[in-house]
């Protein structure tokens, strides 16, 4: 199972954001895409942060109470998010997702350039395919 790699399951075309983007635009993109968050990149495609629905929700509630607006993604994003490489093991990532870690990771190359994202759903798909192959080939788990 350690041979199952992130490279085989991640989303190569995630919704991504710029730090200067208005938070309202980011929320619209999240809602339209169905993603629960996304990477924030600079002009060169290097990941500089991550913005989640939770980040947006928290800010929007505060803004509503204080009657404020005009906040950018860079003001609410998580800076220096945890990233994974395409060669990392799906099993290791699944173990990380069980505890207090993100449930979605940016996939980056060695220089920090965004390649995509991998989510719990992608991990479940990988595990399901692997288990299904074991069942159909006659292997049974006890």
XYZ file of C-alpha atoms in Angstrom:
142
model
C 0.000 0.000 0.000
C 2.960 2.368 0.521
C 3.463 2.241 -3.252
C 0.204 4.136 -3.848
C 1.399 7.659 -4.596
C -0.249 11.065 -4.355
C 0.705 11.573 -8.028
C -1.926 9.059 -9.104
C -4.864 10.695 -7.341
C -4.538 14.453 -6.906
C -6.598 17.133 -8.670
C -4.348 18.802 -11.254
C -6.693 21.764 -11.802
C -7.831 23.095 -8.430
C -9.403 26.450 -7.851
C -6.607 28.708 -6.648
C -6.430 32.216 -5.290
C -4.257 35.334 -5.223
C -3.483 37.095 -1.952
C -4.889 40.361 -3.337
C -8.220 38.810 -4.313
C -11.238 40.173 -2.383
C -12.576 37.645 0.109
C -16.016 37.899 -1.506
C -14.567 36.701 -4.822
C -12.815 33.825 -3.074
C -16.094 32.768 -1.440
C -17.842 32.806 -4.827
C -15.097 30.628 -6.317
C -15.284 28.177 -3.423
C -19.055 27.917 -3.722
C -18.953 27.420 -7.494
C -16.182 24.826 -7.362
C -17.385 22.771 -4.421
C -13.888 22.898 -2.911
C -13.662 23.510 0.827
C -10.515 25.569 0.429
C -7.702 26.243 -1.937
C -4.095 27.258 -2.385
C -3.014 30.880 -2.595
C -0.250 31.439 -5.141
C 1.976 34.303 -6.214
C 2.422 35.422 -9.832
C 4.973 32.647 -10.437
C 2.650 29.893 -9.202
C 4.515 29.374 -5.939
C 2.276 28.554 -3.018
C 2.221 31.284 -0.374
C -0.841 30.290 1.632
C -4.101 28.416 1.877
C -7.613 29.780 2.355
C -10.466 27.637 3.651
C -14.219 27.959 3.971
C -13.632 28.239 7.705
C -11.245 31.198 7.208
C -13.829 32.919 5.016
C -16.732 32.156 7.342
C -14.898 33.499 10.362
C -13.986 36.700 8.552
C -17.439 37.210 7.069
C -19.089 36.846 10.481
C -16.703 39.371 12.000
C -17.222 41.741 9.068
C -21.001 41.458 9.359
C -20.955 42.292 13.064
C -18.579 45.200 12.575
C -20.096 46.323 9.254
C -16.709 46.108 7.525
C -15.722 44.980 4.072
C -12.790 45.108 1.664
C -10.658 42.310 3.013
C -8.253 40.390 0.793
C -7.514 36.667 0.834
C -4.003 37.439 2.084
C -5.483 38.880 5.286
C -7.236 35.632 6.276
C -5.204 32.854 4.645
C -3.022 30.401 6.502
C 0.552 31.282 5.702
C 3.075 28.493 5.058
C 0.561 25.650 4.608
C 1.607 22.026 4.821
C 2.310 20.719 1.323
C 2.896 17.242 -0.071
C 4.861 16.074 -3.096
C 3.503 13.797 -5.826
C 5.835 11.004 -4.672
C 4.479 10.868 -1.124
C 2.563 7.805 -0.015
C -1.227 7.951 0.067
C -1.111 5.752 3.188
C 1.153 8.176 5.055
C -1.075 11.077 4.072
C -4.171 9.138 5.163
C -2.588 8.601 8.589
C -1.876 12.348 8.836
C -5.453 13.197 7.943
C -6.766 11.110 10.863
C -5.410 13.554 13.447
C -5.380 17.342 13.790
C -3.983 17.950 10.328
C -5.576 19.565 7.285
C -8.059 17.493 5.325
C -6.818 18.966 2.046
C -3.207 19.477 1.010
C -1.600 21.447 -1.792
C 0.619 19.244 -3.960
C 3.858 21.055 -4.807
C 7.160 20.375 -6.507
C 10.514 20.813 -4.767
C 10.551 24.556 -5.526
C 7.122 25.125 -3.967
C 5.277 25.475 -7.273
C 1.667 24.386 -7.063
C 0.823 21.213 -8.982
C -2.652 20.580 -7.555
C -4.488 19.513 -4.403
C -5.348 16.228 -2.749
C -8.345 15.807 -0.458
C -9.854 13.163 1.814
C -12.108 12.141 -1.088
C -9.057 11.480 -3.279
C -7.470 9.422 -0.491
C -10.686 7.415 -0.009
C -10.818 6.741 -3.745
C -7.223 5.460 -3.709
C -7.879 3.185 -0.728
C -11.153 1.923 -2.188
C -9.506 1.060 -5.517
C -6.701 -0.753 -3.746
C -9.036 -2.721 -1.495
C -11.322 -3.541 -4.413
C -8.362 -4.931 -6.369
C -7.438 -7.126 -3.399
C -10.984 -8.448 -3.082
C -11.355 -9.229 -6.771
C -7.976 -10.972 -6.943
C -8.941 -13.376 -4.166
C -7.232 -11.743 -1.218
C -9.388 -11.412 1.841
C -8.701 -9.321 4.910
C -9.459 -11.027 8.188
